[in-house]
Amino acid sequence: MAAHTSSSRARKSAKPQISHLMPEFPPGTPPVPASDKGVDADDLDSVYGQLIKGVGHEFVTDANVEALAKRAEQDGHPVLATELREWKAPC
């Protein structure tokens, strides 16, 4: 039984291999979208424009999340509005 215990410890302490978790994209695949450079984090239009593109989530704050959610709802983006409302919900 002792040999089994020591091998279990060895497996737990070994660094996990994550290389197999990294996606490999075929040649010619466009890059993963990223936020534009020079986004004004204090400008709702600028932040909203990024969110519509599917990026810019790092610019959402407690101060702007409600206004962004209302705008998304008004502009016909219910999924974005829901995501923003979930963002502000306590976990």
mmCIF file with all atom_site columns, N, CA and C in Angstrom, residues 8 17 21 23 37 44-45 53-54 78 89 91:
data_model
loop_
_atom_site.group_PDB
_atom_site.id
_atom_site.type_symbol
_atom_site.label_atom_id
_atom_site.label_alt_id
_atom_site.label_comp_id
_atom_site.label_asym_id
_atom_site.label_entity_id
_atom_site.label_seq_id
_atom_site.pdbx_PDB_ins_code
_atom_site.Cartn_x
_atom_site.Cartn_y
_atom_site.Cartn_z
_atom_site.occupancy
_atom_site.B_iso_or_equiv
_atom_site.pdbx_formal_charge
_atom_site.auth_seq_id
_atom_site.auth_comp_id
_atom_site.auth_asym_id
_atom_site.auth_atom_id
_atom_site.pdbx_PDB_model_num
ATOM 1  N N  . SER A 1 8  ? 1.110   8.219  -5.887  1.00 0.00 ? 8  SER A N  1
ATOM 2  C CA . SER A 1 8  ? 0.043   9.214  -5.938  1.00 0.00 ? 8  SER A CA 1
ATOM 3  C C  . SER A 1 8  ? 0.599   10.590 -5.638  1.00 0.00 ? 8  SER A C  1
ATOM 4  N N  . GLN A 1 17 ? 0.726   19.221 -17.732 1.00 0.00 ? 17 GLN A N  1
ATOM 5  C CA . GLN A 1 17 ? 1.070   19.562 -19.102 1.00 0.00 ? 17 GLN A CA 1
ATOM 6  C C  . GLN A 1 17 ? -0.121  20.280 -19.730 1.00 0.00 ? 17 GLN A C  1
ATOM 7  N N  . LEU A 1 21 ? -3.687  21.640 -24.400 1.00 0.00 ? 21 LEU A N  1
ATOM 8  C CA . LEU A 1 21 ? -4.881  22.460 -24.254 1.00 0.00 ? 21 LEU A CA 1
ATOM 9  C C  . LEU A 1 21 ? -4.858  23.702 -25.144 1.00 0.00 ? 21 LEU A C  1
ATOM 10 N N  . PRO A 1 23 ? -4.996  25.717 -28.434 1.00 0.00 ? 23 PRO A N  1
ATOM 11 C CA . PRO A 1 23 ? -5.526  25.420 -29.763 1.00 0.00 ? 23 PRO A CA 1
ATOM 12 C C  . PRO A 1 23 ? -4.480  25.648 -30.840 1.00 0.00 ? 23 PRO A C  1
ATOM 13 N N  . LYS A 1 37 ? -6.460  49.477 -29.788 1.00 0.00 ? 37 LYS A N  1
ATOM 14 C CA . LYS A 1 37 ? -5.548  50.294 -28.986 1.00 0.00 ? 37 LYS A CA 1
ATOM 15 C C  . LYS A 1 37 ? -6.137  51.695 -28.874 1.00 0.00 ? 37 LYS A C  1
ATOM 16 N N  . LEU A 1 44 ? -18.300 56.023 -22.903 1.00 0.00 ? 44 LEU A N  1
ATOM 17 C CA . LEU A 1 44 ? -19.239 54.914 -23.085 1.00 0.00 ? 44 LEU A CA 1
ATOM 18 C C  . LEU A 1 44 ? -19.335 54.484 -24.541 1.00 0.00 ? 44 LEU A C  1
ATOM 19 N N  . ASP A 1 45 ? -19.310 55.433 -25.469 1.00 0.00 ? 45 ASP A N  1
ATOM 20 C CA . ASP A 1 45 ? -19.398 55.082 -26.889 1.00 0.00 ? 45 ASP A CA 1
ATOM 21 C C  . ASP A 1 45 ? -18.211 54.217 -27.304 1.00 0.00 ? 45 ASP A C  1
ATOM 22 N N  . LYS A 1 53 ? -18.144 44.555 -30.908 1.00 0.00 ? 53 LYS A N  1
ATOM 23 C CA . LYS A 1 53 ? -17.196 43.753 -31.687 1.00 0.00 ? 53 LYS A CA 1
ATOM 24 C C  . LYS A 1 53 ? -16.861 42.429 -30.994 1.00 0.00 ? 53 LYS A C  1
ATOM 25 N N  . GLY A 1 54 ? -17.299 42.268 -29.736 1.00 0.00 ? 54 GLY A N  1
ATOM 26 C CA . GLY A 1 54 ? -17.013 41.041 -28.993 1.00 0.00 ? 54 GLY A CA 1
ATOM 27 C C  . GLY A 1 54 ? -15.754 41.125 -28.158 1.00 0.00 ? 54 GLY A C  1
ATOM 28 N N  . PRO A 1 78 ? -29.781 41.836 -27.165 1.00 0.00 ? 78 PRO A N  1
ATOM 29 C CA . PRO A 1 78 ? -30.229 41.268 -25.880 1.00 0.00 ? 78 PRO A CA 1
ATOM 30 C C  . PRO A 1 78 ? -29.198 40.359 -25.218 1.00 0.00 ? 78 PRO A C  1
ATOM 31 N N  . ALA A 1 89 ? -24.094 41.196 -11.432 1.00 0.00 ? 89 ALA A N  1
ATOM 32 C CA . ALA A 1 89 ? -24.773 40.430 -10.390 1.00 0.00 ? 89 ALA A CA 1
ATOM 33 C C  . ALA A 1 89 ? -23.756 39.900 -9.380  1.00 0.00 ? 89 ALA A C  1
ATOM 34 N N  . CYS A 1 91 ? -21.880 37.384 -7.053  1.00 0.00 ? 91 CYS A N  1
ATOM 35 C CA . CYS A 1 91 ? -21.632 35.933 -7.220  1.00 0.00 ? 91 CYS A CA 1
ATOM 36 C C  . CYS A 1 91 ? -21.922 35.189 -5.951  1.00 0.00 ? 91 CYS A C  1
#
